[in-house]
mmCIF file of C-alpha atoms and ligand atoms in Angstrom:
data_model
loop_
_atom_site.group_PDB
_atom_site.id
_atom_site.type_symbol
_atom_site.label_atom_id
_atom_site.label_comp_id
_atom_site.label_asym_id
_atom_site.label_seq_id
_atom_site.Cartn_x
_atom_site.Cartn_y
_atom_site.Cartn_z
ATOM 1 C CA MET M 979 189.092 -38.922 -83.130
ATOM 2 C CA LYS M 980 187.874 -36.409 -84.536
ATOM 3 C CA LYS M 981 189.685 -35.149 -87.872
ATOM 4 C CA TYR M 982 188.893 -31.876 -88.781
ATOM 5 C CA LEU M 983 189.763 -30.904 -92.428
ATOM 6 C CA LEU M 984 188.671 -27.573 -91.721
ATOM 7 C CA PRO M 985 190.572 -26.212 -89.095
ATOM 8 C CA GLN M 986 188.999 -26.455 -85.770
ATOM 9 C CA GLY M 987 190.507 -23.365 -83.957
ATOM 10 C CA GLY M 988 190.624 -20.320 -85.782
ATOM 11 C CA GLN M 989 189.061 -17.807 -87.572
ATOM 12 C CA PHE M 990 187.223 -17.515 -91.022
ATOM 13 C CA TYR M 991 188.273 -14.707 -93.760
ATOM 14 C CA LYS M 992 186.421 -13.949 -96.843
ATOM 15 C CA ALA M 993 188.999 -13.371 -99.328
ATOM 16 C CA ASN M 994 188.528 -12.728 -103.293
ATOM 17 C CA LEU M 995 192.218 -14.915 -104.850
ATOM 18 C CA HIS M 996 191.322 -12.606 -108.621
ATOM 19 C CA CYS M 997 191.083 -9.298 -109.107
ATOM 20 C CA HIS M 998 191.704 -6.403 -111.820
ATOM 21 C CA THR M 999 192.544 -3.363 -111.376
ATOM 22 C CA THR M 1000 193.733 0.112 -112.991
ATOM 23 C CA CYS M 1001 197.346 -1.620 -112.763
ATOM 24 C CA SER M 1002 195.391 -3.390 -115.966
ATOM 25 C CA ASP M 1003 192.319 -3.535 -117.432
ATOM 26 C CA GLY M 1004 189.846 -3.177 -113.766
ATOM 27 C CA LYS M 1005 188.184 0.088 -113.884
ATOM 28 C CA LEU M 1006 188.624 0.458 -110.495
ATOM 29 C CA SER M 1007 192.387 1.602 -108.786
ATOM 30 C CA PRO M 1008 193.657 -0.819 -106.149
ATOM 31 C CA GLU M 1009 192.719 1.049 -103.041
ATOM 32 C CA ALA M 1010 188.728 1.811 -104.242
ATOM 33 C CA VAL M 1011 189.177 -2.196 -104.515
ATOM 34 C CA LYS M 1012 190.402 -2.528 -100.835
ATOM 35 C CA GLU M 1013 187.462 0.040 -99.832
ATOM 36 C CA ALA M 1014 184.449 -1.405 -101.732
ATOM 37 C CA TYR M 1015 185.267 -5.087 -100.427
ATOM 38 C CA LYS M 1016 186.223 -4.298 -97.087
ATOM 39 C CA GLU M 1017 182.855 -2.249 -96.678
ATOM 40 C CA LYS M 1018 180.957 -5.933 -97.729
ATOM 41 C CA GLY M 1019 183.164 -8.160 -95.348
ATOM 42 C CA TYR M 1020 186.304 -8.948 -96.865
ATOM 43 C CA SER M 1021 189.989 -9.556 -95.602
ATOM 44 C CA ILE M 1022 191.808 -10.468 -97.704
ATOM 45 C CA VAL M 1023 192.369 -9.418 -102.064
ATOM 46 C CA ALA M 1024 194.796 -11.181 -104.520
ATOM 47 C CA TYR M 1025 195.758 -8.747 -107.120
ATOM 48 C CA THR M 1026 196.002 -10.623 -110.273
ATOM 49 C CA ASP M 1027 196.303 -7.873 -112.726
ATOM 50 C CA HIS M 1028 197.630 -9.319 -116.031
ATOM 51 C CA PHE M 1029 200.938 -9.940 -117.492
ATOM 52 C CA LEU M 1030 203.062 -8.382 -114.541
ATOM 53 C CA LEU M 1031 202.958 -8.671 -110.796
ATOM 54 C CA VAL M 1032 202.657 -4.913 -109.056
ATOM 55 C CA PRO M 1033 203.245 -5.705 -104.899
ATOM 56 C CA HIS M 1034 200.150 -3.669 -103.605
ATOM 57 C CA ASN M 1035 201.949 -4.550 -99.862
ATOM 58 C CA GLU M 1036 201.154 -0.557 -98.827
ATOM 59 C CA LEU M 1037 197.639 -1.533 -98.537
ATOM 60 C CA THR M 1038 197.951 -3.965 -95.710
ATOM 61 C CA ASP M 1039 196.723 -2.738 -92.787
ATOM 62 C CA ASP M 1040 195.545 -4.799 -89.004
ATOM 63 C CA SER M 1041 191.843 -5.171 -91.029
ATOM 64 C CA PHE M 1042 193.007 -6.006 -94.918
ATOM 65 C CA LEU M 1043 195.297 -8.562 -96.183
ATOM 66 C CA ALA M 1044 196.884 -7.539 -100.153
ATOM 67 C CA LEU M 1045 197.694 -10.421 -101.801
ATOM 68 C CA ASN M 1046 200.866 -10.275 -104.120
ATOM 69 C CA ALA M 1047 199.603 -11.191 -107.790
ATOM 70 C CA VAL M 1048 199.248 -11.305 -111.270
ATOM 71 C CA GLU M 1049 197.642 -13.352 -113.795
ATOM 72 C CA LEU M 1050 199.742 -14.770 -116.435
ATOM 73 C CA ASP M 1051 197.897 -16.276 -120.308
ATOM 74 C CA ASN M 1052 198.948 -18.689 -122.931
ATOM 75 C CA GLY M 1053 196.717 -18.751 -125.962
ATOM 76 C CA GLN M 1054 196.848 -20.110 -129.122
ATOM 77 C CA GLU M 1055 195.962 -16.635 -130.508
ATOM 78 C CA MET M 1056 195.745 -13.405 -128.464
ATOM 79 C CA HIS M 1057 191.895 -11.926 -128.823
ATOM 80 C CA HIS M 1058 191.035 -13.719 -131.543
ATOM 81 C CA LYS M 1059 187.052 -15.063 -130.452
ATOM 82 C CA TYR M 1060 187.735 -18.811 -132.072
ATOM 83 C CA LYS M 1061 190.716 -19.582 -130.102
ATOM 84 C CA LYS M 1062 191.802 -21.242 -127.235
ATOM 85 C CA THR M 1063 193.545 -20.071 -123.643
ATOM 86 C CA CYS M 1064 194.762 -21.110 -120.717
ATOM 87 C CA HIS M 1065 195.014 -18.266 -117.451
ATOM 88 C CA MET M 1066 196.682 -18.751 -114.773
ATOM 89 C CA CYS M 1067 196.751 -16.588 -111.513
ATOM 90 C CA PHE M 1068 200.420 -16.770 -109.045
ATOM 91 C CA ILE M 1069 200.409 -15.796 -105.961
ATOM 92 C CA ALA M 1070 202.531 -14.840 -104.217
ATOM 93 C CA LEU M 1071 203.206 -17.152 -101.208
ATOM 94 C CA GLU M 1072 206.121 -14.393 -99.064
ATOM 95 C CA PRO M 1073 205.207 -10.970 -99.387
ATOM 96 C CA ASP M 1074 208.407 -9.876 -100.586
ATOM 97 C CA ASN M 1075 208.330 -11.808 -103.493
ATOM 98 C CA VAL M 1076 208.436 -9.780 -106.718
ATOM 99 C CA THR M 1077 209.541 -12.504 -109.240
ATOM 100 C CA GLN M 1078 208.436 -12.117 -112.474
ATOM 101 C CA VAL M 1079 207.621 -15.220 -113.423
ATOM 102 C CA CYS M 1080 207.758 -16.948 -117.031
ATOM 103 C CA TYR M 1081 208.992 -13.382 -118.195
ATOM 104 C CA HIS M 1082 209.809 -11.942 -121.453
ATOM 105 C CA ARG M 1083 211.761 -8.839 -122.074
ATOM 106 C CA GLU M 1084 209.583 -7.778 -124.998
ATOM 107 C CA LYS M 1085 205.659 -10.233 -125.496
ATOM 108 C CA TYR M 1086 202.877 -10.320 -123.570
ATOM 109 C CA VAL M 1087 202.621 -6.938 -122.035
ATOM 110 C CA ARG M 1088 200.028 -5.098 -123.091
ATOM 111 C CA GLY M 1089 197.514 -2.186 -122.537
ATOM 112 C CA ASN M 1090 197.570 -0.496 -118.958
ATOM 113 C CA MET M 1091 200.191 -2.942 -117.721
ATOM 114 C CA LEU M 1092 203.101 -0.998 -120.206
ATOM 115 C CA GLN M 1093 203.402 1.312 -117.555
ATOM 116 C CA PHE M 1094 204.969 -0.790 -115.041
ATOM 117 C CA ARG M 1095 207.182 -2.759 -117.519
ATOM 118 C CA ASP M 1096 210.580 -0.762 -117.035
ATOM 119 C CA LYS M 1097 210.076 -0.888 -113.726
ATOM 120 C CA VAL M 1098 209.780 -4.556 -112.375
ATOM 121 C CA LYS M 1099 213.353 -6.030 -111.254
ATOM 122 C CA VAL M 1100 213.942 -8.795 -113.706
ATOM 123 C CA ASP M 1101 216.861 -11.623 -113.163
ATOM 124 C CA GLU M 1102 218.996 -10.164 -116.331
ATOM 125 C CA SER M 1103 220.576 -13.973 -115.533
ATOM 126 C CA VAL M 1104 217.214 -15.775 -116.440
ATOM 127 C CA PRO M 1105 216.834 -15.569 -120.188
ATOM 128 C CA ASP M 1106 213.060 -14.364 -122.020
ATOM 129 C CA PHE M 1107 210.898 -17.444 -121.866
ATOM 130 C CA GLU M 1108 208.742 -17.892 -124.768
ATOM 131 C CA ARG M 1109 205.157 -18.739 -124.136
ATOM 132 C CA GLU M 1110 203.665 -21.832 -126.745
ATOM 133 C CA TYR M 1111 200.195 -23.063 -126.300
ATOM 134 C CA THR M 1112 200.594 -26.794 -125.787
ATOM 135 C CA SER M 1113 200.043 -28.904 -122.588
ATOM 136 C CA GLU M 1114 204.129 -28.854 -122.377
ATOM 137 C CA CYS M 1115 204.759 -25.029 -122.320
ATOM 138 C CA VAL M 1116 201.434 -24.441 -119.815
ATOM 139 C CA CYS M 1117 202.678 -27.223 -117.421
ATOM 140 C CA GLU M 1118 205.961 -25.652 -117.790
ATOM 141 C CA MET M 1119 204.649 -22.481 -116.164
ATOM 142 C CA MET M 1120 202.033 -23.698 -113.485
ATOM 143 C CA ARG M 1121 206.192 -25.739 -112.602
ATOM 144 C CA ILE M 1122 208.153 -22.512 -112.783
ATOM 145 C CA GLY M 1123 205.185 -20.672 -110.379
ATOM 146 C CA ARG M 1124 205.505 -23.303 -108.106
ATOM 147 C CA GLU M 1125 208.944 -23.721 -108.218
ATOM 148 C CA HIS M 1126 209.220 -19.617 -107.342
ATOM 149 C CA GLY M 1127 207.236 -19.237 -104.394
ATOM 150 C CA PHE M 1128 203.631 -18.999 -105.899
ATOM 151 C CA PHE M 1129 200.091 -20.872 -105.403
ATOM 152 C CA VAL M 1130 199.153 -22.300 -108.845
ATOM 153 C CA THR M 1131 195.859 -21.631 -109.353
ATOM 154 C CA TYR M 1132 194.029 -22.434 -113.297
ATOM 155 C CA ASN M 1133 191.199 -20.431 -114.117
ATOM 156 C CA HIS M 1134 188.055 -20.005 -115.902
ATOM 157 C CA PRO M 1135 188.152 -23.052 -118.135
ATOM 158 C CA THR M 1136 184.973 -22.756 -119.892
ATOM 159 C CA TRP M 1137 185.157 -19.067 -121.259
ATOM 160 C CA SER M 1138 188.368 -20.135 -122.253
ATOM 161 C CA MET M 1139 186.768 -22.602 -124.274
ATOM 162 C CA GLU M 1140 189.415 -25.625 -122.946
ATOM 163 C CA ASN M 1141 188.039 -28.773 -122.602
ATOM 164 C CA TYR M 1142 188.804 -32.426 -121.140
ATOM 165 C CA GLY M 1143 191.716 -32.443 -123.565
ATOM 166 C CA ASP M 1144 192.855 -29.813 -122.754
ATOM 167 C CA TYR M 1145 193.020 -29.494 -119.085
ATOM 168 C CA SER M 1146 193.696 -33.208 -118.592
ATOM 169 C CA LYS M 1147 196.887 -32.498 -119.762
ATOM 170 C CA TYR M 1148 197.260 -30.111 -117.168
ATOM 171 C CA GLU M 1149 200.147 -30.806 -114.048
ATOM 172 C CA ASN M 1150 201.721 -28.695 -111.581
ATOM 173 C CA MET M 1151 198.294 -26.447 -110.399
ATOM 174 C CA HIS M 1152 197.652 -26.138 -106.654
ATOM 175 C CA ALA M 1153 193.537 -25.090 -107.028
ATOM 176 C CA MET M 1154 191.537 -24.452 -110.108
ATOM 177 C CA GLU M 1155 188.660 -22.261 -110.010
ATOM 178 C CA ILE M 1156 185.254 -24.155 -109.591
ATOM 179 C CA TYR M 1157 184.228 -20.588 -109.819
ATOM 180 C CA ASN M 1158 184.510 -17.508 -111.778
ATOM 181 C CA HIS M 1159 182.417 -14.989 -111.229
ATOM 182 C CA SER M 1160 183.007 -12.732 -113.919
ATOM 183 C CA GLY M 1161 182.568 -15.336 -116.225
ATOM 184 C CA ALA M 1162 179.299 -16.350 -115.216
ATOM 185 C CA VAL M 1163 177.753 -12.736 -115.109
ATOM 186 C CA THR M 1164 179.125 -12.391 -118.741
ATOM 187 C CA GLY M 1165 176.992 -15.439 -119.980
ATOM 188 C CA PHE M 1166 179.515 -18.469 -119.430
ATOM 189 C CA ALA M 1167 178.265 -21.077 -117.605
ATOM 190 C CA GLU M 1168 181.485 -20.994 -115.261
ATOM 191 C CA TYR M 1169 180.008 -22.686 -112.328
ATOM 192 C CA ASN M 1170 182.714 -26.336 -113.032
ATOM 193 C CA PRO M 1171 182.264 -29.201 -110.782
ATOM 194 C CA GLN M 1172 182.752 -31.003 -113.892
ATOM 195 C CA VAL M 1173 186.364 -29.849 -114.702
ATOM 196 C CA TYR M 1174 187.050 -30.577 -111.227
ATOM 197 C CA ASP M 1175 185.935 -34.202 -110.874
ATOM 198 C CA ASP M 1176 187.064 -34.932 -113.735
ATOM 199 C CA LEU M 1177 190.629 -33.792 -113.037
ATOM 200 C CA LEU M 1178 190.154 -35.661 -109.236
ATOM 201 C CA ARG M 1179 189.444 -39.125 -110.751
ATOM 202 C CA GLN M 1180 192.859 -38.671 -112.768
ATOM 203 C CA ASP M 1181 193.601 -38.416 -109.470
ATOM 204 C CA LYS M 1182 195.523 -35.165 -109.696
ATOM 205 C CA ARG M 1183 194.664 -34.024 -105.341
ATOM 206 C CA ILE M 1184 194.079 -30.293 -106.094
ATOM 207 C CA LEU M 1185 192.296 -28.111 -104.468
ATOM 208 C CA CYS M 1186 189.272 -25.538 -105.837
ATOM 209 C CA ILE M 1187 188.698 -21.631 -105.119
ATOM 210 C CA ALA M 1188 185.296 -19.225 -106.030
ATOM 211 C CA THR M 1189 186.761 -16.024 -107.094
ATOM 212 C CA ASP M 1190 185.347 -12.522 -108.747
ATOM 213 C CA ASP M 1191 187.311 -12.299 -111.541
ATOM 214 C CA ASN M 1192 186.366 -8.856 -111.437
ATOM 215 C CA HIS M 1193 186.858 -5.486 -113.785
ATOM 216 C CA ASN M 1194 184.294 -3.337 -112.710
ATOM 217 C CA SER M 1195 183.023 -2.299 -115.502
ATOM 218 C CA LYS M 1196 180.072 -2.047 -114.156
ATOM 219 C CA PRO M 1197 178.519 -0.547 -111.358
ATOM 220 C CA PHE M 1198 177.952 -2.144 -107.734
ATOM 221 C CA ASP M 1199 173.838 -1.769 -108.607
ATOM 222 C CA ASP M 1200 174.067 -3.427 -111.622
ATOM 223 C CA PRO M 1201 173.302 -6.843 -112.514
ATOM 224 C CA ARG M 1202 176.313 -7.151 -114.573
ATOM 225 C CA CYS M 1203 178.596 -5.968 -111.760
ATOM 226 C CA ASP M 1204 181.727 -8.566 -111.603
ATOM 227 C CA SER M 1205 182.170 -8.139 -107.898
ATOM 228 C CA PHE M 1206 180.813 -10.038 -104.474
ATOM 229 C CA GLY M 1207 179.325 -13.451 -106.019
ATOM 230 C CA GLY M 1208 182.444 -16.344 -105.591
ATOM 231 C CA PHE M 1209 184.174 -15.768 -102.471
ATOM 232 C CA THR M 1210 187.266 -18.323 -100.686
ATOM 233 C CA MET M 1211 186.450 -18.930 -96.848
ATOM 234 C CA ILE M 1212 189.657 -19.015 -95.328
ATOM 235 C CA LYS M 1213 190.411 -19.947 -91.963
ATOM 236 C CA ALA M 1214 193.170 -19.153 -90.111
ATOM 237 C CA ASP M 1215 194.948 -17.930 -86.651
ATOM 238 C CA LYS M 1216 195.571 -14.859 -87.792
ATOM 239 C CA LEU M 1217 195.324 -12.112 -90.732
ATOM 240 C CA GLU M 1218 198.890 -11.970 -91.644
ATOM 241 C CA TYR M 1219 200.570 -12.716 -94.978
ATOM 242 C CA LYS M 1220 202.528 -15.886 -94.959
ATOM 243 C CA THR M 1221 199.764 -17.226 -92.076
ATOM 244 C CA ILE M 1222 197.217 -17.085 -95.089
ATOM 245 C CA THR M 1223 199.209 -18.128 -97.184
ATOM 246 C CA ASP M 1224 199.521 -21.106 -95.497
ATOM 247 C CA ALA M 1225 196.137 -21.782 -95.096
ATOM 248 C CA LEU M 1226 195.895 -22.345 -98.931
ATOM 249 C CA LEU M 1227 198.909 -24.782 -99.245
ATOM 250 C CA ALA M 1228 197.125 -26.424 -96.498
ATOM 251 C CA GLY M 1229 193.919 -26.075 -98.118
ATOM 252 C CA ASN M 1230 192.628 -24.568 -94.948
ATOM 253 C CA PHE M 1231 189.347 -23.039 -96.586
ATOM 254 C CA TYR M 1232 186.220 -23.520 -99.400
ATOM 255 C CA ALA M 1233 184.702 -22.368 -102.100
ATOM 256 C CA SER M 1234 181.725 -20.393 -102.033
ATOM 257 C CA GLN M 1235 178.983 -18.248 -104.176
ATOM 258 C CA GLY M 1236 177.363 -17.102 -101.131
ATOM 259 C CA PRO M 1237 176.340 -20.109 -98.626
ATOM 260 C CA ALA M 1238 178.277 -21.205 -95.426
ATOM 261 C CA ILE M 1239 180.229 -24.385 -94.536
ATOM 262 C CA GLU M 1240 180.735 -23.707 -90.451
ATOM 263 C CA LYS M 1241 182.222 -27.157 -89.594
ATOM 264 C CA LEU M 1242 183.475 -30.167 -91.562
ATOM 265 C CA TRP M 1243 184.779 -33.026 -90.235
ATOM 266 C CA PHE M 1244 185.689 -37.019 -90.651
ATOM 267 C CA GLU M 1245 184.535 -39.464 -87.406
ATOM 268 C CA ASP M 1246 184.140 -43.161 -87.158
ATOM 269 C CA GLY M 1247 183.935 -43.818 -91.219
ATOM 270 C CA LYS M 1248 181.328 -40.397 -91.614
ATOM 271 C CA LEU M 1249 181.939 -36.829 -92.494
ATOM 272 C CA HIS M 1250 179.882 -34.675 -90.937
ATOM 273 C CA VAL M 1251 179.186 -31.123 -92.147
ATOM 274 C CA LYS M 1252 177.566 -27.518 -90.837
ATOM 275 C CA SER M 1253 176.230 -24.612 -92.825
ATOM 276 C CA SER M 1254 173.728 -22.569 -93.135
ATOM 277 C CA ALA M 1255 170.862 -22.831 -94.310
ATOM 278 C CA ALA M 1256 170.573 -25.429 -96.968
ATOM 279 C CA GLU M 1257 168.010 -27.032 -100.161
ATOM 280 C CA LYS M 1258 170.309 -29.871 -100.316
ATOM 281 C CA ILE M 1259 173.732 -30.718 -99.175
ATOM 282 C CA THR M 1260 175.515 -33.297 -101.635
ATOM 283 C CA MET M 1261 178.658 -35.734 -101.053
ATOM 284 C CA THR M 1262 180.036 -36.525 -104.517
ATOM 285 C CA THR M 1263 182.309 -39.215 -104.349
ATOM 286 C CA GLY M 1264 184.572 -40.044 -107.574
ATOM 287 C CA THR M 1265 182.400 -43.025 -108.304
ATOM 288 C CA ARG M 1266 178.589 -43.410 -109.421
ATOM 289 C CA LYS M 1267 177.483 -43.383 -106.256
ATOM 290 C CA VAL M 1268 176.506 -39.878 -104.689
ATOM 291 C CA ARG M 1269 174.906 -38.760 -101.726
ATOM 292 C CA SER M 1270 172.718 -36.301 -100.923
ATOM 293 C CA ALA M 1271 170.726 -34.668 -98.086
ATOM 294 C CA PHE M 1272 167.540 -32.727 -98.890
ATOM 295 C CA ARG M 1273 165.489 -30.115 -96.920
ATOM 296 C CA GLU M 1274 162.724 -31.281 -95.572
ATOM 297 C CA LYS M 1275 158.874 -29.691 -95.822
ATOM 298 C CA GLY M 1276 158.748 -27.124 -93.091
ATOM 299 C CA LYS M 1277 162.384 -27.866 -91.248
ATOM 300 C CA ARG M 1278 165.485 -26.305 -91.939
ATOM 301 C CA LEU M 1279 168.090 -28.113 -93.584
ATOM 302 C CA THR M 1280 171.751 -26.848 -92.070
ATOM 303 C CA GLU M 1281 173.450 -30.471 -91.442
ATOM 304 C CA ALA M 1282 174.495 -33.711 -93.097
ATOM 305 C CA THR M 1283 176.549 -36.414 -91.974
ATOM 306 C CA PHE M 1284 177.711 -39.066 -95.057
ATOM 307 C CA GLU M 1285 179.282 -42.553 -94.714
ATOM 308 C CA VAL M 1286 182.560 -42.832 -96.309
ATOM 309 C CA GLN M 1287 183.383 -45.833 -98.139
ATOM 310 C CA LEU M 1288 186.722 -47.567 -98.396
ATOM 311 C CA ASP M 1289 186.157 -47.236 -102.507
ATOM 312 C CA ASP M 1290 184.532 -44.481 -102.424
ATOM 313 C CA LYS M 1291 187.796 -42.594 -104.477
ATOM 314 C CA TYR M 1292 187.657 -39.040 -102.665
ATOM 315 C CA VAL M 1293 185.051 -37.038 -100.834
ATOM 316 C CA ARG M 1294 183.848 -33.209 -101.544
ATOM 317 C CA VAL M 1295 180.675 -31.370 -100.338
ATOM 318 C CA THR M 1296 178.081 -29.081 -102.164
ATOM 319 C CA VAL M 1297 175.974 -27.129 -100.158
ATOM 320 C CA THR M 1298 172.669 -25.080 -102.513
ATOM 321 C CA ASP M 1299 170.678 -22.888 -100.899
ATOM 322 C CA LYS M 1300 167.576 -21.596 -102.119
ATOM 323 C CA HIS M 1301 168.722 -19.650 -104.560
ATOM 324 C CA GLY M 1302 170.950 -22.177 -106.013
ATOM 325 C CA LEU M 1303 174.081 -20.667 -104.956
ATOM 326 C CA HIS M 1304 176.468 -23.426 -104.035
ATOM 327 C CA ALA M 1305 179.147 -23.629 -101.546
ATOM 328 C CA ASP M 1306 181.980 -26.169 -102.354
ATOM 329 C CA THR M 1307 184.233 -28.028 -100.109
ATOM 330 C CA ASN M 1308 187.863 -29.452 -101.119
ATOM 331 C CA ALA M 1309 188.103 -32.729 -102.085
ATOM 332 C CA TYR M 1310 189.599 -35.036 -99.567
ATOM 333 C CA PHE M 1311 190.901 -38.623 -100.743
ATOM 334 C CA VAL M 1312 189.950 -41.329 -98.903
ATOM 335 C CA ASP M 1313 193.100 -43.386 -98.416
ATOM 336 C CA GLU M 1314 194.205 -39.784 -96.545
ATOM 337 C CA LEU M 1315 190.923 -39.971 -94.668
ATOM 338 C CA PHE M 1316 191.216 -42.989 -93.245
ATOM 339 C CA SER M 1317 195.414 -43.330 -92.958
ATOM 340 C CA GLU M 1318 196.165 -41.878 -89.272
HETATM 341 ZN ZN1 ZN Q 102 191.639 -15.465 -116.704
HETATM 342 ZN ZN1 ZN Q 103 191.667 -12.139 -115.041
#
């Protein structure tokens, strides 16, 4: 029997799940981001401005969905170039969830965001949340995010200068950024498949997304433009807030810098993938045994089939195109694949 790892029905919606606007340190207004992304074929943008959740439901229409979100940070010291930090995005699962998570009435809100501070609704019964750069505090922030109905992502570990000793202690994220385009454009090695594998090998059953984290300080035709380079393709029945966030929670998506993954299913012990034109399709397993299919000279490579073994830990597929761009599926743990 076929087990569809990307749902058989519905359609793919192109999403940028990490974005900054003039509500924080981005250069484009929320409306301008919507127009630019729609023009490039996107249906979904999560507005993840820093510090405060500012809802943008007014931008949602029949062909565009604005997800309400915020990016929070917890660092050793603000704006210090030698210090580590941890950034996470909280994407509201419901459109009317405007909870300010891990909120402090005085601290952690800077710059443009100050204009919104007195406008946000704060539950007076919740005490101020003090941040401290410890794994316990990061885990606690991620837990609070989850508990209050958010999809929690762990962002750009390379730019943050975090390493295994840091992120291996983090619990409660739903997903991590396997690719952050803004970081990559700036010059960081922000394609992070090894961080994803590190977490998966610890049996953290998390998902992976690719995002822009755009701030748009450069025009769209500039090579340093940080838009349209990392996206998440979400498969769902319709473009409706809750349907899309349900698809996020269910892992019905893949992450990409360019290539498309059209189909992914498991059948009779084998993983099958269909993609756009590729140079290489790899199945990573969480062990030293990795399987790859290479394009043969003069031929096209658009599909691959890999045998999955019971002693593989998990499987995830990476499609690499002729430009060296990657598309990455989520990881599927072997015990769950073989269960009914
Ligand atoms: Zn960040
Ligand atoms: Zn950001």
